[in-house]
Amino acid sequence: MNKKIKIFDTTLRDGEQSPGCSMNLKEKVQMAKQLERMQVDIIEAGFAISSPGDFTSVRTVAETIKESVVASLARTTKEDIDRAWEAVSVAAQPRIHTFIATSPIHMEYKLNLTPDQVVEQAAAMVKYAKKYCGDIEFSAEDATRSDPAFLARIFSEVIKAGATTINIPDTVGYTTPDEFYDFLIKIRELCPPLDHVDISVHCHNDLGLGVANSLAAIKAGAVQVETTINGIGERAGNAAMEELVMALATRRDIYKAETNIITTEIMRASKLLTTITGVKVQPNKAIVGENAFAHEAGIHQHGVLKNKETYEIMTPESVGLTKNSMVLGKHSGKHALRSKAKELGFDLTEEALERAFNKFKEIADKKKRIYDGDIEALLSKEALQVPRTYQMKSFVINSGNSITSTAVVEVIKEDKTIEKVARGDGPIDAAFQAIGKIVGRNLKLEDYQLHSVSEGIDALGDAFVKITSNGKSYAGRGLSTDVIEASIHAYVNAVNKMIYEENKTNGV
Ligand code: KIV
Ligand code: ZN
């Protein structure tokens, strides 16, 4: 019988804290729902004490998710554990994940604690957390640069205090597969109580070995692996979930292990994350990259046409990759859009579906062919919609190569029309300056991207905007066959997300 490997996903915690990957509340909830849909065993929803916004997100994810365990990270202090429990106690299956560093360099320079103090604090805080929650994970930060005998000692103490999962992270991405395998076998020998709890690993990717190290750990007895979608995370990221899951599924003959993950949901999870963060995966990225299943060389194409297995070790369908087929047209009704939304896994309110349908009709009038990708872009935008404090009403742009661009933008706020004029460095900048004047705040443009969703001259433009205000980033998206209109929608969407997020954090 194959052994079962639990997937602990930390996209919303370790992933989210990496540069450019921040998400707002609504986005985290959508991402968590997708993780639940793909049957992730444990979702680490955030680090509750780190900010009021993080606390609200962990708590909302905990309220929403029913099938997966929901965890919050906490340092080994009472304040952290209290806050983590306050956030996850509402979950159907809560977990407190507490950690302290165990390597000599971290204990001396970061914690300023002796090894004895670290053991004492870890055991006391696991015991404290256990009063709240049966499911306690303990992590020894920087474990791979720690003394195995010291790890065995601290693990014995925290297991005695009630830890049910022991996580052994390669925090700095330093180890290698052979070394990690031997290291884990040694710790297991030195610490027999590990046989009675779940052994977990959490591998960073600084040497590009995150997945390889996790696979070696499975061979050494790990039954939980911590991953992120698209491998996002601190520095070079974390082990990528899609790679680990597909390696186990494809090489079951070697690992004799399997996960609960519905692999056909992988592509959707990857795309949703890209849509939310604007952080694209490289085209040649394993499993989810644009070229992962493309066969360019003639000799390869020839082979694949005759027998797919000549060059394909797994099928595109197994990771949820479908052809960009033409699906709906100008004459399709709301019912067809609703069933398409269902088929694509979007969980939309009636109001969001209505908005998506109106937009769909608008696009169908301008565009000859509507592809799956267009519908997916439209639906994912509506699924992530926040209250529309500002709505774009109209715009006029005056631009050329011998004049300074000018934009007149009209928006509606609480039934009132507000109009502002601004000049800028090109039409997009002018339009963004005009919106900035309307909002009356100092907004900094951090990122702006424009892509076409499908092919052809009438392709849908998908604009992505990231703005910063008071040190926080907010991302927005806009879709239109007109790229300036898409960009204005994206900017207004980012402003609305900023207002929504600020209101939520202030309890408005
Ligand atoms: O990399 C790490 O060590 C972590 C721990 C908090 C699990 O993220
Ligand atoms: Zn980490």
Short mmCIF file of C-alpha atoms and ligand atoms in Angstrom, two decimals:
data_model
loop_
_atom_site.label_atom_id
_atom_site.label_comp_id
_atom_site.label_asym_id
_atom_site.label_seq_id
_atom_site.Cartn_x
_atom_site.Cartn_y
_atom_site.Cartn_z
CA MET A 1 0.00 0.00 0.00
CA ASN A 2 1.23 3.50 -0.81
CA LYS A 3 1.80 5.77 2.15
CA LYS A 4 -0.22 8.97 2.42
CA ILE A 5 1.62 12.29 2.36
CA LYS A 6 -0.17 15.27 3.86
CA ILE A 7 0.17 18.53 1.97
CA PHE A 8 0.54 21.55 4.24
CA ASP A 9 0.18 24.61 2.03
CA THR A 10 1.78 27.86 3.17
CA THR A 11 1.05 30.02 0.11
CA LEU A 12 -0.98 32.34 2.34
CA ARG A 13 1.78 32.68 4.97
CA ASP A 14 5.35 31.98 3.80
CA GLY A 15 4.31 32.68 0.21
CA GLU A 16 2.38 35.83 0.94
CA GLN A 17 5.18 37.40 2.97
CA SER A 18 7.54 37.39 -0.01
CA PRO A 19 7.99 40.61 -2.01
CA GLY A 20 5.25 41.32 -4.58
CA CYS A 21 3.01 38.50 -3.35
CA SER A 22 0.82 40.27 -0.82
CA MET A 23 -2.90 39.52 -1.03
CA ASN A 24 -5.94 41.20 0.43
CA LEU A 25 -8.61 39.52 2.49
CA LYS A 26 -10.92 38.65 -0.39
CA GLU A 27 -8.01 37.28 -2.42
CA LYS A 28 -6.80 35.12 0.46
CA VAL A 29 -10.26 33.69 0.93
CA GLN A 30 -10.53 32.87 -2.80
CA MET A 31 -7.11 31.25 -2.73
CA ALA A 32 -8.01 29.28 0.41
CA LYS A 33 -11.21 28.04 -1.26
CA GLN A 34 -9.19 26.85 -4.23
CA LEU A 35 -6.75 25.05 -1.89
CA GLU A 36 -9.70 23.39 -0.18
CA ARG A 37 -11.17 22.43 -3.57
CA MET A 38 -7.92 20.70 -4.49
CA GLN A 39 -7.99 18.86 -1.15
CA VAL A 40 -5.01 20.38 0.59
CA ASP A 41 -4.78 18.75 4.04
CA ILE A 42 -3.61 21.80 5.99
CA ILE A 43 -3.87 25.45 4.96
CA GLU A 44 -1.55 27.82 6.82
CA ALA A 45 -3.68 30.96 6.58
CA GLY A 46 -1.19 33.46 8.01
CA PHE A 47 0.66 34.73 11.06
CA ALA A 48 -2.18 36.09 13.18
CA ILE A 49 -0.15 38.35 15.47
CA SER A 50 1.84 39.99 12.67
CA SER A 51 -0.80 42.65 11.84
CA PRO A 52 -4.53 43.34 12.30
CA GLY A 53 -4.98 42.60 8.58
CA ASP A 54 -3.30 39.20 8.95
CA PHE A 55 -5.42 38.40 11.99
CA THR A 56 -8.65 39.18 10.09
CA SER A 57 -7.56 37.06 7.13
CA VAL A 58 -6.65 34.05 9.26
CA ARG A 59 -9.94 34.31 11.11
CA THR A 60 -12.01 34.71 7.93
CA VAL A 61 -10.26 31.77 6.26
CA ALA A 62 -10.83 29.75 9.45
CA GLU A 63 -14.56 30.61 9.33
CA THR A 64 -14.84 29.75 5.64
CA ILE A 65 -12.88 26.51 5.24
CA LYS A 66 -14.50 23.29 6.37
CA GLU A 67 -12.61 20.41 4.74
CA SER A 68 -8.98 21.35 5.41
CA VAL A 69 -7.23 21.99 8.72
CA VAL A 70 -6.57 25.74 9.13
CA ALA A 71 -3.34 26.78 10.88
CA SER A 72 -1.89 30.04 12.13
CA LEU A 73 1.79 30.55 12.78
CA ALA A 74 2.92 31.74 16.24
CA ARG A 75 6.29 32.26 17.90
CA THR A 76 6.76 30.46 21.22
CA THR A 77 5.24 33.28 23.28
CA LYS A 78 1.92 33.48 25.08
CA GLU A 79 0.84 36.60 23.14
CA ASP A 80 1.46 34.91 19.77
CA ILE A 81 -0.31 31.71 20.79
CA ASP A 82 -3.30 33.60 22.26
CA ARG A 83 -3.67 35.58 19.03
CA ALA A 84 -3.25 32.49 16.83
CA TRP A 85 -5.92 30.68 18.81
CA GLU A 86 -8.26 33.68 18.71
CA ALA A 87 -7.98 33.53 14.91
CA VAL A 88 -8.23 29.76 14.29
CA SER A 89 -10.59 28.73 17.09
CA VAL A 90 -13.55 29.26 14.74
CA ALA A 91 -12.19 26.69 12.27
CA ALA A 92 -13.81 23.29 11.83
CA GLN A 93 -10.30 21.81 12.22
CA PRO A 94 -7.91 24.29 13.87
CA ARG A 95 -4.14 23.97 14.29
CA ILE A 96 -1.61 26.13 16.12
CA HIS A 97 1.82 26.11 14.48
CA THR A 98 4.49 27.37 16.84
CA PHE A 99 8.19 27.74 16.13
CA ILE A 100 11.55 28.71 17.59
CA ALA A 101 15.01 28.68 16.06
CA THR A 102 17.38 25.88 17.07
CA SER A 103 20.64 26.51 15.19
CA PRO A 104 23.59 27.92 17.17
CA ILE A 105 23.75 31.03 14.98
CA HIS A 106 20.03 31.81 15.36
CA MET A 107 19.93 31.06 19.10
CA GLU A 108 22.92 33.30 19.80
CA TYR A 109 22.41 36.23 17.43
CA LYS A 110 18.67 36.31 16.80
CA LEU A 111 17.14 35.01 20.01
CA ASN A 112 19.92 35.80 22.46
CA LEU A 113 18.97 32.64 24.36
CA THR A 114 20.98 29.65 25.56
CA PRO A 115 20.05 26.19 24.20
CA ASP A 116 18.56 25.29 27.61
CA GLN A 117 16.36 28.38 27.53
CA VAL A 118 15.20 27.50 24.00
CA VAL A 119 14.18 23.98 25.06
CA GLU A 120 12.42 25.30 28.15
CA GLN A 121 10.52 27.99 26.22
CA ALA A 122 9.51 25.61 23.42
CA ALA A 123 8.16 22.94 25.77
CA ALA A 124 6.36 25.48 27.98
CA MET A 125 4.67 27.14 25.01
CA VAL A 126 3.63 23.87 23.37
CA LYS A 127 2.05 22.95 26.71
CA TYR A 128 0.35 26.36 26.81
CA ALA A 129 -0.97 25.98 23.23
CA LYS A 130 -2.19 22.48 24.02
CA LYS A 131 -4.66 23.92 26.55
CA TYR A 132 -6.44 25.49 23.59
CA CYS A 133 -6.01 23.02 20.77
CA GLY A 134 -5.38 19.31 20.26
CA ASP A 135 -3.55 19.80 16.96
CA ILE A 136 -0.15 21.42 17.61
CA GLU A 137 2.70 21.67 15.15
CA PHE A 138 6.16 22.55 16.39
CA SER A 139 8.87 23.81 14.01
CA ALA A 140 12.58 24.01 14.73
CA GLU A 141 13.56 26.97 12.58
CA ASP A 142 16.90 26.52 10.77
CA ALA A 143 16.84 22.83 11.71
CA THR A 144 19.25 21.78 8.97
CA ARG A 145 21.99 23.93 10.54
CA SER A 146 21.19 22.64 14.05
CA ASP A 147 22.89 19.91 16.05
CA PRO A 148 20.93 16.63 15.56
CA ALA A 149 21.39 15.72 19.24
CA PHE A 150 19.96 19.09 20.27
CA LEU A 151 17.02 18.62 17.90
CA ALA A 152 16.38 15.17 19.37
CA ARG A 153 16.31 16.74 22.84
CA ILE A 154 13.94 19.58 21.97
CA PHE A 155 11.66 17.30 19.93
CA SER A 156 11.38 14.81 22.84
CA GLU A 157 10.39 17.67 25.16
CA VAL A 158 7.79 19.25 22.85
CA ILE A 159 6.28 15.85 22.03
CA LYS A 160 5.98 15.23 25.78
CA ALA A 161 4.27 18.64 26.04
CA GLY A 162 1.70 17.69 23.39
CA ALA A 163 3.05 18.46 19.89
CA THR A 164 1.40 16.24 17.29
CA THR A 165 3.46 17.29 14.24
CA ILE A 166 7.19 18.00 14.27
CA ASN A 167 8.38 20.14 11.39
CA ILE A 168 12.04 20.08 10.35
CA PRO A 169 12.62 23.10 8.10
CA ASP A 170 15.51 23.82 5.79
CA THR A 171 14.92 27.50 6.45
CA VAL A 172 17.85 28.80 4.41
CA GLY A 173 17.66 26.24 1.59
CA TYR A 174 21.13 24.93 2.45
CA THR A 175 20.82 21.15 2.56
CA THR A 176 21.01 18.65 -0.29
CA PRO A 177 18.87 15.52 -0.86
CA ASP A 178 21.45 12.95 0.33
CA GLU A 179 22.48 15.01 3.30
CA PHE A 180 18.86 15.70 4.32
CA TYR A 181 17.97 12.01 4.06
CA ASP A 182 20.87 11.04 6.38
CA PHE A 183 20.10 13.92 8.74
CA LEU A 184 16.46 12.83 9.13
CA ILE A 185 17.37 9.16 9.64
CA LYS A 186 19.85 10.22 12.34
CA ILE A 187 17.31 12.41 14.16
CA ARG A 188 14.76 9.60 14.05
CA GLU A 189 17.32 7.25 15.60
CA LEU A 190 18.18 9.76 18.31
CA CYS A 191 14.54 10.60 19.06
CA PRO A 192 12.27 7.51 19.15
CA PRO A 193 9.16 9.57 20.19
CA LEU A 194 9.18 10.91 16.60
CA ASP A 195 7.68 7.55 15.60
CA HIS A 196 4.44 8.57 17.33
CA VAL A 197 3.91 11.96 15.67
CA ASP A 198 3.80 13.26 12.10
CA ILE A 199 7.21 14.25 10.78
CA SER A 200 7.02 17.25 8.46
CA VAL A 201 9.54 19.09 6.31
CA HIS A 202 9.59 22.63 4.99
CA CYS A 203 12.23 23.20 2.32
CA HIS A 204 13.29 26.54 0.89
CA ASN A 205 14.62 26.71 -2.62
CA ASP A 206 17.81 28.76 -2.40
CA LEU A 207 19.81 26.10 -4.26
CA GLY A 208 16.84 25.01 -6.38
CA LEU A 209 16.56 21.85 -4.28
CA GLY A 210 13.31 22.49 -2.37
CA VAL A 211 11.31 19.73 -4.08
CA ALA A 212 14.24 17.29 -4.31
CA ASN A 213 14.94 17.71 -0.58
CA SER A 214 11.25 17.19 0.24
CA LEU A 215 11.22 13.97 -1.81
CA ALA A 216 14.34 12.72 0.01
CA ALA A 217 12.58 13.50 3.29
CA ILE A 218 9.60 11.36 2.26
CA LYS A 219 11.98 8.46 1.72
CA ALA A 220 13.39 9.12 5.20
CA GLY A 221 9.93 8.94 6.80
CA ALA A 222 8.35 12.39 6.52
CA VAL A 223 4.57 12.20 6.17
CA GLN A 224 3.84 15.91 5.80
CA VAL A 225 5.40 18.28 3.29
CA GLU A 226 5.08 22.06 3.37
CA THR A 227 4.72 23.73 -0.01
CA THR A 228 3.42 26.76 -1.85
CA ILE A 229 1.63 27.15 -5.16
CA ASN A 230 4.06 28.17 -7.94
CA GLY A 231 6.83 27.82 -5.32
CA ILE A 232 6.41 31.40 -4.07
CA GLY A 233 8.02 32.28 -0.76
CA GLU A 234 10.90 33.97 1.02
CA ARG A 235 13.92 34.66 -1.26
CA ALA A 236 14.03 31.84 -3.88
CA GLY A 237 10.74 30.50 -2.54
CA ASN A 238 9.48 27.25 -1.06
CA ALA A 239 9.08 23.77 -2.53
CA ALA A 240 6.42 24.08 -5.26
CA MET A 241 3.31 22.06 -4.48
CA GLU A 242 2.54 21.23 -8.10
CA GLU A 243 6.03 19.83 -8.65
CA LEU A 244 6.05 17.73 -5.51
CA VAL A 245 2.55 16.36 -6.08
CA MET A 246 3.21 15.49 -9.72
CA ALA A 247 6.58 13.92 -8.89
CA LEU A 248 4.85 11.64 -6.38
CA ALA A 249 2.03 10.86 -8.80
CA THR A 250 4.32 10.22 -11.78
CA ARG A 251 7.00 8.29 -9.89
CA ARG A 252 4.78 6.30 -7.57
CA ASP A 253 6.99 3.35 -8.48
CA ILE A 254 9.88 4.93 -6.56
CA TYR A 255 8.25 6.83 -3.72
CA LYS A 256 5.30 4.50 -3.08
CA ALA A 257 3.50 7.52 -1.71
CA GLU A 258 0.49 9.57 -2.71
CA THR A 259 -1.29 12.77 -1.75
CA ASN A 260 -4.96 13.71 -1.58
CA ILE A 261 -4.48 16.52 -4.09
CA ILE A 262 -6.88 16.66 -7.05
CA THR A 263 -4.20 17.22 -9.64
CA THR A 264 -6.63 18.53 -12.27
CA GLU A 265 -7.06 21.62 -10.05
CA ILE A 266 -3.36 22.50 -10.23
CA MET A 267 -3.51 24.81 -13.25
CA ARG A 268 -6.43 26.75 -11.85
CA ALA A 269 -4.64 27.27 -8.51
CA SER A 270 -1.52 28.44 -10.30
CA LYS A 271 -3.44 30.85 -12.53
CA LEU A 272 -5.52 32.20 -9.67
CA LEU A 273 -2.35 33.03 -7.74
CA THR A 274 -0.83 34.74 -10.78
CA THR A 275 -4.02 36.71 -11.32
CA ILE A 276 -4.06 37.87 -7.71
CA THR A 277 -0.38 38.75 -7.28
CA GLY A 278 0.61 39.65 -10.83
CA VAL A 279 3.71 37.47 -10.32
CA LYS A 280 4.05 35.31 -13.41
CA VAL A 281 5.73 31.92 -13.54
CA GLN A 282 8.64 31.47 -15.94
CA PRO A 283 7.54 29.84 -19.25
CA ASN A 284 9.72 26.77 -18.69
CA LYS A 285 8.60 26.24 -15.08
CA ALA A 286 7.83 22.57 -14.44
CA ILE A 287 4.12 21.61 -14.49
CA VAL A 288 2.55 25.09 -14.69
CA GLY A 289 4.84 27.03 -17.06
CA GLU A 290 3.41 28.02 -20.44
CA ASN A 291 5.85 25.66 -22.20
CA ALA A 292 5.66 22.76 -19.76
CA PHE A 293 3.62 20.70 -22.21
CA ALA A 294 4.61 22.38 -25.50
CA HIS A 295 6.61 20.34 -27.98
CA GLU A 296 8.48 22.68 -30.28
CA ALA A 297 11.13 20.53 -31.95
CA GLY A 298 9.85 18.81 -35.10
CA ILE A 299 11.25 15.46 -34.07
CA HIS A 300 9.41 15.68 -30.74
CA GLN A 301 6.14 16.74 -32.39
CA HIS A 302 6.39 13.84 -34.76
CA GLY A 303 6.89 11.39 -31.88
CA VAL A 304 4.08 12.84 -29.78
CA LEU A 305 1.65 12.66 -32.70
CA LYS A 306 2.38 8.96 -33.09
CA ASN A 307 2.40 8.13 -29.39
CA LYS A 308 2.15 10.78 -26.66
CA GLU A 309 4.33 8.80 -24.32
CA THR A 310 7.37 9.27 -26.55
CA TYR A 311 7.97 12.66 -24.95
CA GLU A 312 5.19 13.09 -22.40
CA ILE A 313 5.64 11.64 -18.91
CA MET A 314 2.30 12.97 -17.71
CA THR A 315 -0.68 14.34 -19.59
CA PRO A 316 -1.57 18.03 -19.72
CA GLU A 317 -5.11 17.03 -18.75
CA SER A 318 -3.85 15.50 -15.49
CA VAL A 319 -2.82 18.97 -14.24
CA GLY A 320 -6.00 20.61 -15.52
CA LEU A 321 -4.65 22.04 -18.74
CA THR A 322 -7.41 22.30 -21.32
CA LYS A 323 -7.31 23.61 -24.85
CA ASN A 324 -8.28 27.28 -25.24
CA SER A 325 -11.50 26.36 -26.98
CA MET A 326 -14.16 28.74 -28.17
CA VAL A 327 -17.02 28.33 -25.76
CA LEU A 328 -19.61 31.03 -25.63
CA GLY A 329 -20.77 33.53 -28.17
CA LYS A 330 -22.80 36.69 -28.55
CA HIS A 331 -26.05 34.79 -28.30
CA SER A 332 -25.25 32.74 -25.20
CA GLY A 333 -27.45 33.45 -22.21
CA LYS A 334 -26.81 33.90 -18.51
CA HIS A 335 -27.62 30.27 -17.92
CA ALA A 336 -24.76 29.20 -20.19
CA LEU A 337 -22.39 31.55 -18.35
CA ARG A 338 -23.55 30.20 -14.99
CA SER A 339 -22.86 26.61 -16.02
CA LYS A 340 -19.50 27.61 -17.51
CA ALA A 341 -18.62 29.31 -14.19
CA LYS A 342 -19.52 26.12 -12.37
CA GLU A 343 -17.49 23.98 -14.75
CA LEU A 344 -14.48 26.28 -14.27
CA GLY A 345 -14.86 26.07 -10.49
CA PHE A 346 -15.96 29.66 -9.77
CA ASP A 347 -18.22 30.20 -6.85
CA LEU A 348 -20.00 33.48 -7.74
CA THR A 349 -22.85 35.28 -6.04
CA GLU A 350 -25.88 36.11 -8.23
CA GLU A 351 -24.78 39.75 -8.18
CA ALA A 352 -21.26 38.89 -9.34
CA LEU A 353 -22.67 36.63 -12.05
CA GLU A 354 -24.93 39.45 -13.23
CA ARG A 355 -21.93 41.81 -13.46
CA ALA A 356 -19.89 39.16 -15.28
CA PHE A 357 -22.77 38.59 -17.70
CA ASN A 358 -23.12 42.31 -18.50
CA LYS A 359 -19.39 42.54 -19.11
CA PHE A 360 -19.52 39.36 -21.20
CA LYS A 361 -22.23 40.85 -23.43
CA GLU A 362 -20.23 44.07 -23.79
CA ILE A 363 -17.15 42.09 -24.85
CA ALA A 364 -19.11 39.74 -27.11
CA ASP A 365 -20.35 42.79 -29.03
CA LYS A 366 -16.79 43.88 -29.74
CA LYS A 367 -15.02 40.58 -30.13
CA LYS A 368 -15.69 37.86 -32.68
CA ARG A 369 -14.53 34.82 -30.71
CA ILE A 370 -14.71 34.31 -27.00
CA TYR A 371 -12.35 31.70 -25.59
CA ASP A 372 -12.21 29.76 -22.33
CA GLY A 373 -9.33 32.02 -21.25
CA ASP A 374 -11.49 35.16 -21.76
CA ILE A 375 -14.30 33.69 -19.67
CA GLU A 376 -11.89 32.60 -16.98
CA ALA A 377 -10.34 36.09 -16.81
CA LEU A 378 -13.79 37.66 -16.58
CA LEU A 379 -15.06 35.31 -13.91
CA SER A 380 -11.93 35.42 -11.78
CA LYS A 381 -12.06 39.22 -11.83
CA GLU A 382 -15.68 39.19 -10.64
CA ALA A 383 -14.97 36.53 -8.00
CA LEU A 384 -12.31 38.85 -6.55
CA GLN A 385 -14.48 41.97 -6.77
CA VAL A 386 -14.77 44.20 -3.72
CA PRO A 387 -17.42 46.92 -3.08
CA ARG A 388 -17.09 49.47 -5.85
CA THR A 389 -16.62 52.71 -3.95
CA TYR A 390 -15.52 54.35 -7.21
CA GLN A 391 -16.82 53.35 -10.63
CA MET A 392 -15.40 54.58 -13.88
CA LYS A 393 -18.04 56.45 -15.90
CA SER A 394 -16.14 57.84 -18.86
CA PHE A 395 -12.77 59.06 -20.02
CA VAL A 396 -11.36 61.19 -22.82
CA ILE A 397 -7.70 61.07 -23.68
CA ASN A 398 -5.78 63.51 -25.82
CA SER A 399 -2.44 62.07 -26.76
CA GLY A 400 0.14 62.15 -29.49
CA ASN A 401 3.89 62.13 -30.09
CA SER A 402 4.16 65.93 -30.19
CA ILE A 403 1.85 66.92 -27.31
CA THR A 404 1.70 66.25 -23.57
CA SER A 405 -1.00 63.66 -22.90
CA THR A 406 -4.09 64.87 -21.13
CA ALA A 407 -6.84 62.75 -19.58
CA VAL A 408 -10.30 63.71 -18.42
CA VAL A 409 -11.71 60.97 -16.19
CA GLU A 410 -15.20 60.84 -14.74
CA VAL A 411 -16.05 58.46 -11.91
CA ILE A 412 -19.15 57.85 -9.83
CA LYS A 413 -18.94 57.80 -6.06
CA GLU A 414 -22.10 57.47 -3.97
CA ASP A 415 -24.28 58.56 -6.93
CA LYS A 416 -22.19 61.67 -7.53
CA THR A 417 -20.07 62.21 -10.61
CA ILE A 418 -16.56 63.48 -10.00
CA GLU A 419 -14.44 64.71 -12.91
CA LYS A 420 -10.74 65.55 -12.95
CA VAL A 421 -8.27 66.51 -15.63
CA ALA A 422 -4.58 65.66 -15.50
CA ARG A 423 -1.53 65.72 -17.72
CA GLY A 424 0.93 62.88 -17.76
CA ASP A 425 3.78 61.13 -19.41
CA GLY A 426 1.65 59.27 -21.97
CA PRO A 427 -2.09 58.47 -21.95
CA ILE A 428 -1.99 55.84 -19.18
CA ASP A 429 0.01 58.03 -16.82
CA ALA A 430 -2.34 60.96 -17.49
CA ALA A 431 -5.38 58.79 -16.72
CA PHE A 432 -3.80 57.45 -13.52
CA GLN A 433 -2.89 61.01 -12.43
CA ALA A 434 -6.53 62.05 -12.94
CA ILE A 435 -7.77 59.16 -10.76
CA GLY A 436 -5.16 60.07 -8.13
CA LYS A 437 -6.60 63.60 -8.05
CA ILE A 438 -10.14 62.21 -7.67
CA VAL A 439 -9.15 59.99 -4.75
CA GLY A 440 -7.13 62.83 -3.19
CA ARG A 441 -4.43 60.59 -1.79
CA ASN A 442 -0.79 60.06 -2.38
CA LEU A 443 -0.79 56.82 -4.37
CA LYS A 444 2.41 55.38 -5.79
CA LEU A 445 2.28 53.15 -8.87
CA GLU A 446 4.39 50.08 -8.02
CA ASP A 447 3.65 47.81 -10.96
CA TYR A 448 1.74 47.99 -14.23
CA GLN A 449 1.34 45.11 -16.67
CA LEU A 450 -0.72 44.60 -19.77
CA HIS A 451 -1.36 41.22 -21.38
CA SER A 452 -3.67 39.90 -24.01
CA VAL A 453 -5.88 37.11 -22.72
CA SER A 454 -6.26 35.30 -26.03
CA GLU A 455 -5.02 35.74 -29.59
CA GLY A 456 -6.07 38.04 -32.41
CA ILE A 457 -6.43 41.73 -33.11
CA ASP A 458 -9.60 41.86 -31.00
CA ALA A 459 -7.99 40.08 -28.02
CA LEU A 460 -9.11 41.06 -24.56
CA GLY A 461 -6.57 43.30 -22.79
CA ASP A 462 -5.93 42.29 -19.18
CA ALA A 463 -4.40 45.17 -17.22
CA PHE A 464 -2.76 44.67 -13.82
CA VAL A 465 -1.95 47.60 -11.56
CA LYS A 466 -0.30 47.61 -8.15
CA ILE A 467 -0.42 50.79 -6.07
CA THR A 468 1.09 51.59 -2.67
CA SER A 469 -0.33 53.78 0.03
CA ASN A 470 1.03 54.09 3.58
CA GLY A 471 3.49 51.26 2.88
CA LYS A 472 0.83 48.73 1.81
CA SER A 473 0.29 47.40 -1.70
CA TYR A 474 -3.03 46.86 -3.45
CA ALA A 475 -3.46 45.13 -6.79
CA GLY A 476 -6.25 45.72 -9.30
CA ARG A 477 -7.28 44.24 -12.61
CA GLY A 478 -9.26 45.52 -15.56
CA LEU A 479 -10.47 43.81 -18.72
CA SER A 480 -11.45 45.40 -21.99
CA THR A 481 -10.74 45.18 -25.68
CA ASP A 482 -9.51 48.78 -25.27
CA VAL A 483 -6.21 48.76 -23.38
CA ILE A 484 -6.60 52.27 -21.95
CA GLU A 485 -10.04 51.41 -20.61
CA ALA A 486 -8.68 48.13 -19.14
CA SER A 487 -5.89 50.11 -17.44
CA ILE A 488 -8.28 52.68 -15.94
CA HIS A 489 -10.55 49.89 -14.66
CA ALA A 490 -7.51 48.20 -13.11
CA TYR A 491 -6.42 51.39 -11.33
CA VAL A 492 -9.94 52.06 -10.01
CA ASN A 493 -10.15 48.41 -8.89
CA ALA A 494 -6.88 48.77 -6.94
CA VAL A 495 -8.20 51.94 -5.26
CA ASN A 496 -11.45 50.15 -4.32
CA LYS A 497 -9.43 47.26 -2.84
CA MET A 498 -7.39 49.72 -0.79
CA ILE A 499 -10.56 51.28 0.63
CA TYR A 500 -12.13 47.85 1.28
CA GLU A 501 -9.02 46.54 3.01
CA GLU A 502 -8.60 49.66 5.16
CA ASN A 503 -12.26 49.53 6.20
CA LYS A 504 -12.03 45.83 7.08
CA THR A 505 -8.90 46.34 9.15
CA ASN A 506 -10.52 49.28 10.97
CA GLY A 507 -13.66 47.22 11.54
CA VAL A 508 -15.85 49.49 9.31
O1 KIV B 1 11.36 28.60 6.86
C1 KIV B 1 11.00 28.38 8.03
O2 KIV B 1 11.76 27.90 8.87
C2 KIV B 1 9.63 28.73 8.39
C3 KIV B 1 9.17 28.27 9.72
C4 KIV B 1 8.44 29.32 10.46
C5 KIV B 1 8.37 27.01 9.57
O3 KIV B 1 8.91 29.29 7.59
ZN ZN B 2 9.74 29.09 5.53
#
